[in-house]
CSV table of C-alpha atoms and ligand atoms in Angstrom, one decimal:
chain,number,residue,atom,x,y,z
A,24,MET,CA,-12.5,5.1,12.5
A,25,THR,CA,-10.0,7.3,14.2
A,26,THR,CA,-10.7,11.0,14.9
A,27,THR,CA,-7.5,13.0,14.8
A,28,ILE,CA,-7.4,16.3,16.8
A,29,VAL,CA,-4.4,18.7,16.6
A,30,VAL,CA,-4.1,21.4,19.3
A,31,ALA,CA,-2.0,24.4,18.0
A,32,GLY,CA,-1.5,28.2,18.8
A,33,LYS,CA,0.7,30.9,20.2
A,34,GLY,CA,3.1,30.1,23.0
A,35,GLY,CA,1.7,29.9,26.6
A,36,THR,CA,-2.0,30.1,25.6
A,37,GLY,CA,-3.0,26.8,27.2
A,38,LYS,CA,-2.5,24.1,24.5
A,39,THR,CA,-1.0,21.5,26.8
A,40,THR,CA,-3.6,22.1,29.5
A,41,ILE,CA,-6.5,21.9,27.1
A,42,SER,CA,-4.9,18.8,25.4
A,43,ALA,CA,-4.6,17.0,28.6
A,44,LEU,CA,-8.2,17.7,29.7
A,45,LEU,CA,-9.5,16.7,26.3
A,46,ILE,CA,-7.6,13.4,26.3
A,47,GLN,CA,-8.9,12.7,29.8
A,48,LEU,CA,-12.6,13.4,28.6
A,49,LEU,CA,-12.3,11.6,25.3
A,50,SER,CA,-10.7,8.6,27.0
A,51,GLN,CA,-14.2,7.9,28.6
A,52,LYS,CA,-15.5,7.4,25.1
A,53,GLY,CA,-12.8,5.4,23.5
A,54,VAL,CA,-9.1,4.7,23.8
A,55,VAL,CA,-6.9,7.8,23.0
A,56,LEU,CA,-3.4,8.0,21.5
A,57,ALA,CA,-1.9,11.2,23.0
A,58,ILE,CA,1.1,12.6,21.1
A,59,ASP,CA,3.3,15.3,22.7
A,60,ALA,CA,4.7,16.9,19.7
A,61,ASP,CA,6.5,19.6,21.7
A,62,PRO,CA,10.2,19.1,22.1
A,63,ALA,CA,9.8,20.5,25.7
A,64,THR,CA,7.9,17.3,26.5
A,65,ASN,CA,5.4,18.4,29.2
A,66,LEU,CA,2.0,16.9,28.2
A,67,ASN,CA,3.0,13.9,30.5
A,68,LEU,CA,3.1,16.3,33.4
A,69,ALA,CA,-0.4,17.7,32.8
A,70,LEU,CA,-1.6,14.1,32.4
A,71,GLY,CA,0.3,12.8,35.5
A,72,VAL,CA,2.4,10.1,33.8
A,73,GLN,CA,6.1,9.6,33.2
A,74,VAL,CA,7.8,9.4,29.9
A,75,GLU,CA,11.1,7.4,29.6
A,76,GLU,CA,11.7,7.2,25.7
A,77,SER,CA,11.0,9.7,23.0
A,78,VAL,CA,10.6,9.3,19.2
A,79,GLY,CA,13.6,11.7,18.8
A,80,LYS,CA,15.8,9.2,20.8
A,81,ILE,CA,14.5,6.3,18.7
A,82,ARG,CA,15.5,8.2,15.5
A,83,GLU,CA,19.0,8.9,16.8
A,84,ASP,CA,19.4,5.3,17.9
A,85,MET,CA,18.5,4.1,14.5
A,86,SER,CA,20.8,6.5,12.7
A,87,GLU,CA,23.6,5.2,14.9
A,88,ALA,CA,22.8,1.6,14.3
A,89,VAL,CA,22.6,2.1,10.5
A,90,SER,CA,25.9,4.0,10.4
A,91,LYS,CA,27.6,1.4,12.5
A,92,GLY,CA,26.1,-1.4,10.3
A,93,ILE,CA,24.7,-3.1,13.4
A,94,LEU,CA,21.0,-3.1,12.4
A,95,SER,CA,20.2,-6.8,11.7
A,96,PRO,CA,19.7,-7.3,7.9
A,97,SER,CA,16.8,-9.7,8.6
A,98,ILE,CA,14.6,-6.8,10.1
A,99,SER,CA,13.5,-3.9,8.0
A,100,LYS,CA,14.0,-0.4,9.3
A,101,GLN,CA,10.2,0.1,9.2
A,102,GLU,CA,9.8,-3.0,11.5
A,103,TYR,CA,12.5,-1.8,13.8
A,104,LEU,CA,10.8,1.6,14.2
A,105,ASP,CA,7.3,0.0,14.6
A,106,SER,CA,8.7,-2.1,17.4
A,107,LYS,CA,10.6,0.8,19.1
A,108,ILE,CA,7.6,3.0,19.1
A,109,MET,CA,5.4,0.3,20.6
A,110,ALA,CA,8.0,0.1,23.3
A,111,ALA,CA,8.2,3.8,23.9
A,112,LEU,CA,4.4,4.1,24.4
A,113,VAL,CA,3.4,5.0,27.9
A,114,GLU,CA,0.3,3.1,28.7
A,115,SER,CA,-2.3,4.7,31.1
A,116,LYS,CA,-6.0,4.3,31.9
A,117,GLY,CA,-7.9,5.1,28.7
A,118,PHE,CA,-4.9,6.5,26.8
A,119,ASP,CA,-1.4,5.8,25.6
A,120,LEU,CA,1.2,8.6,25.4
A,121,LEU,CA,4.0,9.0,22.9
A,122,ALA,CA,6.5,11.9,23.2
A,123,VAL,CA,8.1,13.1,20.1
A,124,GLY,CA,11.0,14.9,22.0
A,125,ARG,CA,14.1,16.3,20.3
A,126,PRO,CA,13.6,17.4,16.7
A,127,GLU,CA,16.0,16.2,14.2
A,128,GLY,CA,19.5,17.7,14.7
A,129,PRO,CA,22.4,18.3,12.3
A,130,GLY,CA,23.1,15.3,10.2
A,131,CYS,CA,19.5,14.4,10.3
A,132,TYR,CA,18.6,11.1,8.8
A,133,CYS,CA,15.5,12.3,6.8
A,134,ALA,CA,14.3,8.9,5.5
A,135,ALA,CA,13.9,8.0,9.2
A,136,ASN,CA,11.5,10.9,9.6
A,137,ASN,CA,9.3,9.5,6.9
A,138,MET,CA,9.4,6.1,8.3
A,139,LEU,CA,8.6,7.4,11.7
A,140,ARG,CA,5.6,9.3,10.3
A,141,LEU,CA,4.4,6.0,8.7
A,142,SER,CA,4.8,4.2,12.0
A,143,ILE,CA,2.9,6.8,13.9
A,144,ASP,CA,0.1,7.0,11.3
A,145,LYS,CA,-0.2,3.2,11.4
A,146,LEU,CA,-0.2,3.2,15.2
A,147,GLY,CA,-2.9,5.9,15.3
A,148,LYS,CA,-5.4,3.6,13.4
A,149,ASN,CA,-5.7,1.4,16.5
A,150,TYR,CA,-7.3,4.2,18.5
A,151,ALA,CA,-10.7,5.9,18.6
A,152,TYR,CA,-8.9,9.3,19.0
A,153,VAL,CA,-5.5,10.8,18.4
A,154,VAL,CA,-4.8,14.0,20.1
A,155,ILE,CA,-1.6,15.9,19.2
A,156,ASP,CA,-0.3,18.7,21.5
A,157,SER,CA,1.8,20.9,19.2
A,158,GLU,CA,4.8,23.1,20.0
A,159,ALA,CA,4.0,26.9,19.9
A,160,GLY,CA,4.0,28.9,16.8
A,161,LEU,CA,3.8,28.1,13.1
A,162,GLU,CA,7.0,26.2,12.1
A,163,HIS,CA,5.7,22.7,13.0
A,164,ILE,CA,2.6,23.1,10.8
A,165,SER,CA,4.9,22.6,7.7
A,166,ARG,CA,6.3,19.3,9.1
A,167,GLN,CA,3.0,18.0,10.3
A,168,THR,CA,3.4,14.5,11.6
A,169,THR,CA,0.0,13.4,10.7
A,170,ARG,CA,-1.5,14.0,7.1
A,171,ASP,CA,-5.1,14.3,7.8
A,172,VAL,CA,-6.7,16.2,10.6
A,173,ASP,CA,-10.3,15.9,11.6
A,174,PHE,CA,-10.2,18.8,14.1
A,175,LEU,CA,-7.8,21.6,14.4
A,176,VAL,CA,-8.1,23.3,17.7
A,177,ILE,CA,-6.3,26.6,17.7
A,178,VAL,CA,-5.8,28.2,21.1
A,179,SER,CA,-5.4,31.9,21.7
A,180,ASP,CA,-5.3,34.2,24.6
A,181,LEU,CA,-7.2,37.5,24.7
A,182,THR,CA,-4.7,39.3,22.5
A,183,GLN,CA,-4.7,40.5,19.0
A,184,ARG,CA,-1.3,38.6,18.5
A,185,GLY,CA,-2.8,35.4,19.7
A,186,VAL,CA,-5.8,35.6,17.3
A,187,LYS,CA,-3.5,36.7,14.4
A,188,THR,CA,-1.3,33.7,15.0
A,189,ALA,CA,-4.4,31.5,15.0
A,190,GLY,CA,-5.3,33.2,11.6
A,191,GLU,CA,-1.8,32.4,10.3
A,192,ILE,CA,-2.0,28.8,11.4
A,193,LYS,CA,-5.4,28.5,9.6
A,194,ARG,CA,-4.0,30.0,6.5
A,195,LEU,CA,-0.8,27.9,6.5
A,196,ILE,CA,-2.7,24.6,7.0
A,197,ARG,CA,-5.1,25.4,4.3
A,198,GLU,CA,-2.1,25.9,2.0
A,199,MET,CA,-0.7,22.5,2.8
A,200,ARG,CA,-1.9,19.3,1.4
A,201,THR,CA,-3.1,18.4,4.9
A,202,GLN,CA,-6.8,17.7,4.9
A,203,VAL,CA,-8.6,19.5,7.8
A,204,GLY,CA,-12.1,18.7,8.7
A,205,ARG,CA,-13.0,21.6,11.0
A,206,ILE,CA,-11.2,24.4,12.7
A,207,CYS,CA,-12.2,25.6,16.1
A,208,LEU,CA,-10.8,28.6,17.8
A,209,VAL,CA,-10.5,28.5,21.6
A,210,ILE,CA,-10.1,31.8,23.4
A,211,ASN,CA,-8.7,30.8,26.6
A,212,ARG,CA,-8.6,32.6,30.0
A,213,THR,CA,-11.4,35.0,29.3
A,214,SER,CA,-13.1,37.0,32.1
A,215,GLY,CA,-16.6,38.0,30.9
A,216,ASP,CA,-17.4,38.6,27.3
A,217,ILE,CA,-14.8,38.7,24.6
A,218,PRO,CA,-13.9,42.4,23.9
A,219,VAL,CA,-15.3,43.8,20.7
A,220,GLU,CA,-11.8,44.5,19.3
A,221,ILE,CA,-11.0,40.8,19.6
A,222,ASN,CA,-14.4,39.7,18.3
A,223,ASN,CA,-14.0,41.8,15.2
A,224,LEU,CA,-10.7,40.3,14.4
A,225,ILE,CA,-12.1,36.8,15.0
A,226,GLU,CA,-15.0,37.5,12.6
A,227,GLN,CA,-12.7,39.0,10.0
A,228,ILE,CA,-10.6,35.8,9.9
A,229,GLY,CA,-13.5,33.5,10.3
A,230,PHE,CA,-13.4,30.2,12.2
A,231,GLU,CA,-15.9,27.4,12.0
A,232,GLN,CA,-16.4,27.3,15.7
A,233,LEU,CA,-15.6,29.6,18.6
A,234,ILE,CA,-15.3,28.5,22.2
A,235,ALA,CA,-14.4,30.8,25.2
A,236,ILE,CA,-12.8,29.2,28.3
A,237,GLY,CA,-12.8,31.3,31.4
A,238,GLN,CA,-9.8,32.0,33.6
A,239,ASP,CA,-9.7,29.0,35.9
A,240,PRO,CA,-9.2,29.9,39.6
A,241,ASN,CA,-8.3,26.3,40.5
A,242,LEU,CA,-5.4,25.8,38.2
A,243,SER,CA,-2.6,27.9,39.7
A,244,ASP,CA,-2.9,26.1,43.0
A,245,LEU,CA,-2.4,22.7,41.2
A,246,GLU,CA,0.5,24.2,39.3
A,247,VAL,CA,2.1,25.3,42.6
A,248,ARG,CA,1.7,21.9,44.1
A,249,GLY,CA,2.8,20.0,40.9
A,250,VAL,CA,-0.5,18.3,40.6
A,251,PRO,CA,-1.6,17.4,37.0
A,252,ALA,CA,-4.2,19.5,35.4
A,253,THR,CA,-6.4,16.4,35.1
A,254,GLN,CA,-7.1,16.6,38.8
A,255,LEU,CA,-9.0,19.9,38.4
A,256,PRO,CA,-12.3,19.7,40.3
A,257,ASP,CA,-15.6,19.2,38.6
A,258,GLY,CA,-17.2,22.5,37.8
A,259,SER,CA,-14.0,24.2,36.9
A,260,PRO,CA,-14.4,26.6,34.0
A,261,LEU,CA,-11.8,24.6,32.0
A,262,ARG,CA,-13.8,21.4,32.4
A,263,ALA,CA,-17.0,23.2,31.0
A,264,GLY,CA,-15.0,24.5,28.0
A,265,ILE,CA,-13.4,21.1,27.3
A,266,ALA,CA,-16.9,19.5,27.4
A,267,GLU,CA,-18.1,22.0,24.8
A,268,LEU,CA,-15.0,21.3,22.7
A,269,ALA,CA,-15.6,17.5,23.0
A,270,ARG,CA,-19.3,17.9,21.9
A,271,GLY,CA,-18.1,19.7,18.8
A,272,ILE,CA,-15.7,16.9,18.1
A,273,GLY,CA,-18.5,14.4,18.7
A,274,GLY,CA,-17.1,12.8,21.8
B,328,LIG,N1,-8.1,28.6,31.6
B,328,LIG,C1,-7.1,28.8,32.3
B,328,LIG,N2,-7.1,29.5,33.5
B,328,LIG,C2,-6.0,29.7,34.3
B,328,LIG,N3,-4.8,29.4,33.9
B,328,LIG,C3,-4.6,28.7,32.7
B,328,LIG,C4,-5.7,28.4,31.9
B,328,LIG,N4,-5.3,27.8,30.8
B,328,LIG,C5,-3.9,27.6,31.0
B,328,LIG,N5,-3.6,28.2,32.1
B,328,LIG,C6,-2.2,28.3,32.6
B,328,LIG,O1,-1.4,29.0,31.6
B,328,LIG,C7,0.0,28.4,31.6
B,328,LIG,C8,0.3,28.0,30.2
B,328,LIG,O2,-0.5,26.8,29.9
B,328,LIG,P1,0.0,25.7,28.9
B,328,LIG,O3,1.3,25.2,29.4
B,328,LIG,O4,-1.1,24.7,28.8
B,328,LIG,O5,0.2,26.5,27.6
B,328,LIG,P2,0.9,26.0,26.3
B,328,LIG,O6,0.2,26.7,25.1
B,328,LIG,O7,0.9,24.5,26.2
B,328,LIG,O8,2.4,26.6,26.5
B,328,LIG,P3,3.6,26.3,25.5
B,328,LIG,O9,3.4,27.1,24.3
B,328,LIG,O10,4.8,26.7,26.3
B,328,LIG,O11,3.6,24.8,25.2
B,328,LIG,C9,0.0,27.3,32.6
B,328,LIG,O12,0.6,27.8,33.8
B,328,LIG,C10,-1.5,27.0,32.8
B,328,LIG,O13,-1.7,26.5,34.1
B,329,LIG,MG1,2.5,23.3,25.8
Protein backbone atom coordinates (compact mmCIF):
# COMPACT_ATOMS: atom_id res chain seq x y z
CA MET A 1 0.00 0.00 0.00
CA THR A 2 1.29 3.43 -0.96
CA THR A 3 0.60 6.51 1.16
CA THR A 4 0.38 9.65 -0.97
CA ILE A 5 1.12 13.00 0.65
CA VAL A 6 0.72 16.35 -1.12
CA VAL A 7 2.32 19.48 0.36
CA ALA A 8 0.60 22.69 -0.80
CA GLY A 9 0.11 26.29 0.33
CA LYS A 10 0.84 29.95 -0.29
CA GLY A 11 4.20 30.94 -1.80
CA GLY A 12 7.26 30.98 0.39
CA THR A 13 5.62 29.38 3.44
CA GLY A 14 8.06 26.46 3.68
CA LYS A 15 6.51 23.74 1.47
CA THR A 16 9.82 22.62 -0.06
CA THR A 17 11.71 22.64 3.23
CA ILE A 18 8.93 20.67 4.94
CA SER A 19 8.67 18.24 1.99
CA ALA A 20 12.41 17.55 2.07
CA LEU A 21 12.52 16.89 5.81
CA LEU A 22 9.41 14.72 5.61
CA ILE A 23 10.91 12.71 2.74
CA GLN A 24 14.09 12.26 4.76
CA LEU A 25 12.16 11.05 7.82
CA LEU A 26 9.74 8.78 5.94
CA SER A 27 12.61 7.22 3.98
CA GLN A 28 13.69 5.59 7.26
CA LYS A 29 10.36 3.71 7.27
CA GLY A 30 10.02 2.79 3.61
CA VAL A 31 11.18 3.85 0.16
CA VAL A 32 9.80 7.24 -0.90
CA LEU A 33 9.03 8.62 -4.34
CA ALA A 34 9.61 12.37 -4.09
CA ILE A 35 7.90 14.42 -6.79
CA ASP A 36 8.92 18.02 -7.34
CA ALA A 37 5.78 19.44 -8.95
CA ASP A 38 7.05 23.03 -8.86
CA PRO A 39 8.36 24.22 -12.28
CA ALA A 40 11.06 26.12 -10.37
CA THR A 41 12.57 22.71 -9.46
CA ASN A 42 14.24 23.23 -6.10
CA LEU A 43 13.22 20.25 -3.98
CA ASN A 44 16.44 18.58 -5.14
CA LEU A 45 18.46 21.39 -3.53
CA ALA A 46 16.69 20.93 -0.20
CA LEU A 47 17.39 17.18 -0.48
CA GLY A 48 20.96 17.64 -1.67
CA VAL A 49 20.67 15.77 -4.99
CA GLN A 50 21.07 16.75 -8.66
CA VAL A 51 18.35 16.59 -11.31
CA GLU A 52 19.23 16.12 -14.99
CA GLU A 53 15.95 15.39 -16.74
CA SER A 54 12.38 16.57 -16.06
CA VAL A 55 8.96 15.23 -16.99
CA GLY A 56 8.37 18.45 -18.95
CA LYS A 57 11.38 17.70 -21.13
CA ILE A 58 10.19 14.12 -21.70
CA ARG A 59 6.79 15.44 -22.81
CA GLU A 60 8.44 17.85 -25.25
CA ASP A 61 10.73 15.15 -26.64
CA MET A 62 7.78 12.85 -27.19
CA SER A 63 5.70 15.53 -28.93
CA GLU A 64 8.66 16.17 -31.20
CA ALA A 65 9.22 12.46 -31.89
CA VAL A 66 5.52 12.04 -32.72
CA SER A 67 5.37 15.10 -34.98
CA LYS A 68 8.51 13.99 -36.86
CA GLY A 69 7.16 10.45 -37.10
CA ILE A 70 10.31 9.03 -35.54
CA LEU A 71 8.68 7.18 -32.63
CA SER A 72 9.10 3.49 -33.41
CA PRO A 73 5.73 1.91 -34.31
CA SER A 74 6.66 -1.22 -32.34
CA ILE A 75 6.70 0.66 -29.02
CA SER A 76 3.56 2.27 -27.58
CA LYS A 77 3.67 5.87 -26.42
CA GLN A 78 2.82 4.69 -22.91
CA GLU A 79 5.78 2.30 -22.91
CA TYR A 80 7.99 5.09 -24.26
CA LEU A 81 6.93 7.42 -21.40
CA ASP A 82 7.26 4.68 -18.76
CA SER A 83 10.83 4.01 -19.80
CA LYS A 84 11.76 7.70 -20.06
CA ILE A 85 10.36 8.37 -16.59
CA MET A 86 12.32 5.47 -15.14
CA ALA A 87 15.44 6.95 -16.73
CA ALA A 88 14.69 10.43 -15.35
CA LEU A 89 14.39 9.17 -11.75
CA VAL A 90 17.17 10.39 -9.50
CA GLU A 91 18.02 7.59 -7.11
CA SER A 92 19.24 8.39 -3.63
CA LYS A 93 19.41 6.66 -0.26
CA GLY A 94 15.85 5.79 0.76
CA PHE A 95 14.14 7.86 -1.92
CA ASP A 96 13.88 8.48 -5.65
CA LEU A 97 13.17 11.95 -7.01
CA LEU A 98 11.22 12.93 -10.09
CA ALA A 99 11.08 16.58 -11.21
CA VAL A 100 8.04 17.67 -13.18
CA GLY A 101 9.76 20.79 -14.55
CA ARG A 102 8.23 23.09 -17.11
CA PRO A 103 4.45 22.99 -17.44
CA GLU A 104 2.97 22.33 -20.87
CA GLY A 105 3.63 25.23 -23.22
CA PRO A 106 1.72 26.47 -26.25
CA GLY A 107 0.85 23.67 -28.63
CA CYS A 108 0.62 21.31 -25.66
CA TYR A 109 0.24 17.69 -26.50
CA CYS A 110 -2.56 17.01 -24.01
CA ALA A 111 -2.84 13.27 -24.54
CA ALA A 112 0.78 13.11 -23.38
CA ASN A 113 -0.22 14.69 -20.07
CA ASN A 114 -2.78 11.98 -19.42
CA MET A 115 -0.28 9.30 -20.30
CA LEU A 116 2.33 10.94 -18.09
CA ARG A 117 -0.14 10.93 -15.22
CA LEU A 118 -0.73 7.22 -15.78
CA SER A 119 3.01 6.53 -15.85
CA ILE A 120 3.58 8.47 -12.62
CA ASP A 121 0.59 6.83 -10.89
CA LYS A 122 1.86 3.40 -11.91
CA LEU A 123 5.39 4.25 -10.77
CA GLY A 124 4.10 5.46 -7.38
CA LYS A 125 2.67 2.02 -6.61
CA ASN A 126 6.21 0.67 -6.18
CA TYR A 127 6.84 2.92 -3.17
CA ALA A 128 5.73 2.99 0.46
CA TYR A 129 5.26 6.77 0.26
CA VAL A 130 4.80 9.33 -2.49
CA VAL A 131 5.50 12.92 -1.37
CA ILE A 132 4.58 15.72 -3.79
CA ASP A 133 5.97 19.23 -3.28
CA SER A 134 3.51 21.54 -5.07
CA GLU A 135 4.03 24.91 -6.63
CA ALA A 136 2.57 27.87 -4.74
CA GLY A 137 -1.07 28.84 -4.93
CA LEU A 138 -4.22 27.20 -6.20
CA GLU A 139 -3.93 26.67 -9.91
CA HIS A 140 -2.13 23.32 -9.70
CA ILE A 141 -4.93 21.83 -7.62
CA SER A 142 -7.14 21.68 -10.70
CA ARG A 143 -4.51 19.72 -12.61
CA GLN A 144 -3.51 17.47 -9.78
CA THR A 145 -1.05 14.86 -11.06
CA THR A 146 -2.26 12.21 -8.65
CA ARG A 147 -5.89 11.29 -8.28
CA ASP A 148 -6.09 10.16 -4.69
CA VAL A 149 -4.34 11.84 -1.82
CA ASP A 150 -4.07 10.24 1.60
CA PHE A 151 -2.70 13.33 3.33
CA LEU A 152 -2.94 16.89 2.18
CA VAL A 153 -0.50 19.02 4.14
CA ILE A 154 -1.27 22.71 3.70
CA VAL A 155 1.46 25.04 4.85
CA SER A 156 0.77 28.61 5.96
CA ASP A 157 2.74 31.36 7.57
CA LEU A 158 1.42 33.40 10.46
CA THR A 159 -0.78 35.57 8.24
CA GLN A 160 -4.50 35.78 7.51
CA ARG A 161 -3.62 35.54 3.82
CA GLY A 162 -1.74 32.29 4.31
CA VAL A 163 -4.57 30.70 6.28
CA LYS A 164 -7.20 31.97 3.81
CA THR A 165 -5.21 30.43 0.93
CA ALA A 166 -5.13 27.19 2.94
CA GLY A 167 -8.92 27.42 3.24
CA GLU A 168 -9.26 27.96 -0.53
CA ILE A 169 -7.05 24.94 -1.25
CA LYS A 170 -9.18 22.85 1.10
CA ARG A 171 -12.38 24.04 -0.58
CA LEU A 172 -11.05 23.47 -4.11
CA ILE A 173 -9.76 19.99 -3.47
CA ARG A 174 -13.03 18.96 -1.88
CA GLU A 175 -14.85 20.25 -4.98
CA MET A 176 -12.73 18.12 -7.28
CA ARG A 177 -13.05 14.42 -7.75
CA THR A 178 -9.78 13.93 -5.89
CA GLN A 179 -10.24 11.74 -2.83
CA VAL A 180 -8.47 13.21 0.19
CA GLY A 181 -8.02 11.16 3.34
CA ARG A 182 -6.98 13.84 5.79
CA ILE A 183 -6.10 17.51 5.70
CA CYS A 184 -3.47 18.89 8.04
CA LEU A 185 -2.67 22.58 8.41
CA VAL A 186 0.91 23.43 9.29
CA ILE A 187 1.51 26.92 10.61
CA ASN A 188 5.19 27.42 9.95
CA ARG A 189 7.70 29.79 11.51
CA THR A 190 5.78 30.52 14.68
CA SER A 191 7.32 32.15 17.72
CA GLY A 192 5.30 31.28 20.79
CA ASP A 193 1.58 30.66 20.69
CA ILE A 194 -0.52 31.17 17.56
CA PRO A 195 -2.20 34.61 17.92
CA VAL A 196 -5.91 34.56 18.64
CA GLU A 197 -6.83 36.28 15.34
CA ILE A 198 -5.15 33.50 13.35
CA ASN A 199 -6.54 30.79 15.63
CA ASN A 200 -10.09 32.07 15.17
CA LEU A 201 -9.72 31.93 11.40
CA ILE A 202 -8.27 28.40 11.56
CA GLU A 203 -11.21 27.27 13.69
CA GLN A 204 -13.69 28.93 11.38
CA ILE A 205 -12.29 27.09 8.34
CA GLY A 206 -11.75 23.83 10.23
CA PHE A 207 -8.82 21.51 9.58
CA GLU A 208 -8.56 17.92 10.77
CA GLN A 209 -5.15 18.46 12.27
CA LEU A 210 -3.09 21.51 13.20
CA ILE A 211 0.67 21.52 13.67
CA ALA A 212 2.74 24.57 14.59
CA ILE A 213 6.41 24.62 13.59
CA GLY A 214 8.66 27.19 15.21
CA GLN A 215 11.00 29.61 13.48
CA ASP A 216 14.16 27.56 13.05
CA PRO A 217 17.35 29.44 13.97
CA ASN A 218 19.56 26.86 12.19
CA LEU A 219 18.08 27.15 8.72
CA SER A 220 19.27 30.56 7.50
CA ASP A 221 22.91 29.61 8.10
CA LEU A 222 22.43 26.47 5.98
CA GLU A 223 20.77 28.58 3.28
CA VAL A 224 23.70 31.01 3.22
CA ARG A 225 26.17 28.16 2.85
CA GLY A 226 24.01 26.32 0.28
CA VAL A 227 23.73 23.27 2.53
CA PRO A 228 20.56 21.16 2.05
CA ALA A 229 17.84 21.49 4.69
CA THR A 230 18.16 17.76 5.34
CA GLN A 231 21.44 18.56 7.14
CA LEU A 232 19.61 20.41 9.92
CA PRO A 233 20.90 19.35 13.32
CA ASP A 234 18.86 17.07 15.56
CA GLY A 235 16.72 19.05 17.97
CA SER A 236 15.90 21.75 15.42
CA PRO A 237 12.31 23.07 15.73
CA LEU A 238 11.65 21.96 12.15
CA ARG A 239 12.65 18.39 12.91
CA ALA A 240 10.29 18.26 15.91
CA GLY A 241 7.41 19.54 13.74
CA ILE A 242 8.16 17.07 10.97
CA ALA A 243 8.22 14.20 13.47
CA GLU A 244 4.75 15.24 14.64
CA LEU A 245 3.58 15.44 11.03
CA ALA A 246 4.97 11.97 10.26
CA ARG A 247 3.24 10.53 13.34
CA GLY A 248 -0.07 11.84 11.99
CA ILE A 249 0.70 10.22 8.64
CA GLY A 250 1.53 6.98 10.43
CA GLY A 251 5.21 6.92 9.52
N1 LIG B 1 10.57 26.88 10.19
C1 LIG B 1 11.37 27.70 9.51
N2 LIG B 1 12.25 28.51 10.17
C2 LIG B 1 13.05 29.36 9.49
N3 LIG B 1 13.06 29.50 8.16
C3 LIG B 1 12.22 28.73 7.45
C4 LIG B 1 11.33 27.78 8.07
N4 LIG B 1 10.64 27.17 7.11
C5 LIG B 1 11.05 27.68 5.93
N5 LIG B 1 12.01 28.62 6.13
C6 LIG B 1 12.69 29.43 5.09
O1 LIG B 1 11.69 30.09 4.34
C7 LIG B 1 12.09 30.22 2.99
C8 LIG B 1 11.01 29.61 2.08
O2 LIG B 1 10.97 28.21 2.31
P1 LIG B 1 10.59 27.19 1.14
O3 LIG B 1 11.40 27.43 -0.07
O4 LIG B 1 10.61 25.84 1.75
O5 LIG B 1 9.09 27.67 0.86
P2 LIG B 1 8.12 27.25 -0.31
O6 LIG B 1 6.76 27.32 0.24
O7 LIG B 1 8.56 25.94 -0.88
O8 LIG B 1 8.36 28.42 -1.37
P3 LIG B 1 7.82 28.49 -2.89
O9 LIG B 1 6.37 28.85 -2.80
O10 LIG B 1 8.66 29.55 -3.51
O11 LIG B 1 8.02 27.12 -3.49
C9 LIG B 1 13.41 29.51 2.86
O12 LIG B 1 14.42 30.46 2.90
C10 LIG B 1 13.46 28.60 4.09
O13 LIG B 1 14.77 28.37 4.53
MG1 LIG C 1 8.91 25.41 -2.93
